Coordinates of C-alpha atoms in Angstrom, one line a residue:
M8 CA 0.0 0.0 0.0
R9 CA 2.8 2.4 0.9
N10 CA 4.5 1.9 -2.5
N11 CA 1.2 2.7 -4.2
A12 CA 0.9 6.0 -2.2
N13 CA 4.5 7.0 -3.2
F14 CA 3.8 6.2 -6.8
I15 CA 0.6 8.4 -6.8
S16 CA 2.5 11.2 -5.0
N17 CA 5.4 11.1 -7.5
L18 CA 3.0 10.9 -10.4
A19 CA 1.1 14.0 -9.1
T20 CA 4.4 15.9 -8.6
H21 CA 5.5 14.9 -12.1
V22 CA 2.2 16.1 -13.7
Y23 CA 2.3 19.3 -11.7
S24 CA 5.9 20.0 -12.7
D25 CA 5.1 19.4 -16.4
D26 CA 2.3 21.9 -16.2
W27 CA 4.6 24.5 -14.8
S28 CA 7.3 23.7 -17.5
E29 CA 4.7 24.1 -20.2
K30 CA 3.7 27.5 -18.7
A31 CA 7.3 28.7 -18.5
A32 CA 7.9 27.6 -22.2
N33 CA 4.8 29.3 -23.3
K34 CA 5.7 32.5 -21.5
L35 CA 9.2 32.5 -23.1
K36 CA 7.7 31.8 -26.5
A37 CA 5.3 34.7 -26.1
E38 CA 8.0 37.1 -25.1
L39 CA 10.0 36.1 -28.1
R40 CA 7.0 36.7 -30.4
L41 CA 6.3 40.1 -28.8
S42 CA 9.9 41.0 -29.3
G43 CA 9.9 39.8 -32.9
V44 CA 12.9 37.6 -32.1
G45 CA 13.4 34.1 -33.4
Y46 CA 15.7 31.4 -32.0
G47 CA 18.6 32.4 -34.3
E48 CA 18.5 36.0 -33.1
L49 CA 18.1 34.9 -29.5
V50 CA 21.3 32.8 -29.8
T51 CA 23.1 35.9 -31.1
R52 CA 21.7 38.1 -28.2
L53 CA 22.6 35.5 -25.7
A54 CA 26.2 35.5 -27.0
Q55 CA 26.3 39.3 -26.6
I56 CA 25.7 38.9 -22.9
G57 CA 28.2 36.0 -22.5
V58 CA 25.9 33.1 -22.8
E59 CA 27.2 30.6 -25.4
D60 CA 24.6 28.1 -26.8
T61 CA 23.7 26.8 -30.3
Y62 CA 20.5 27.2 -32.3
K63 CA 19.7 23.6 -31.8
G64 CA 20.3 23.8 -28.1
V65 CA 18.0 26.9 -27.6
A66 CA 15.4 25.4 -29.8
T67 CA 15.3 22.1 -28.0
K68 CA 15.1 23.7 -24.6
I69 CA 12.3 26.0 -25.5
T70 CA 10.4 23.5 -27.6
R71 CA 10.5 20.8 -24.8
G72 CA 10.0 23.3 -22.0
R73 CA 13.0 22.0 -20.2
F74 CA 15.2 24.8 -19.1
T75 CA 16.4 26.3 -15.8
F76 CA 15.1 29.6 -14.4
A77 CA 18.6 30.9 -15.0
F78 CA 18.2 30.3 -18.7
F79 CA 14.8 32.0 -18.6
M80 CA 16.4 35.0 -17.0
Q81 CA 19.2 35.0 -19.5
C82 CA 16.7 35.0 -22.3
M83 CA 14.7 37.9 -20.7
K84 CA 18.0 39.9 -20.3
A85 CA 18.9 39.2 -24.0
L86 CA 15.5 40.4 -25.0
G87 CA 15.9 43.6 -22.9
K88 CA 13.1 42.6 -20.6
N89 CA 13.5 43.9 -17.0
E90 CA 10.0 42.9 -15.9
V91 CA 7.8 39.8 -16.7
R92 CA 4.2 39.4 -15.8
L93 CA 3.3 35.9 -14.8
D94 CA -0.5 36.1 -15.5

């Protein structure tokens, strides 16, 4: 019974985490669209602030929604965004 409870708890955490990952990816994609910046330009702008990455690396992170908050902050800085609304 205990193993079942752990499985359900882990599953709920995973689903919850994926939901937030999707929200973060959607927010980043929206900010890119609003700025008129594609992945290639984002790579260039990231390099200008000292963040080295490839087009494929950036595209994969954003498409999958698997990136750190640090990466999100770097992208916002590269886009010239000092504030981000979470709603």
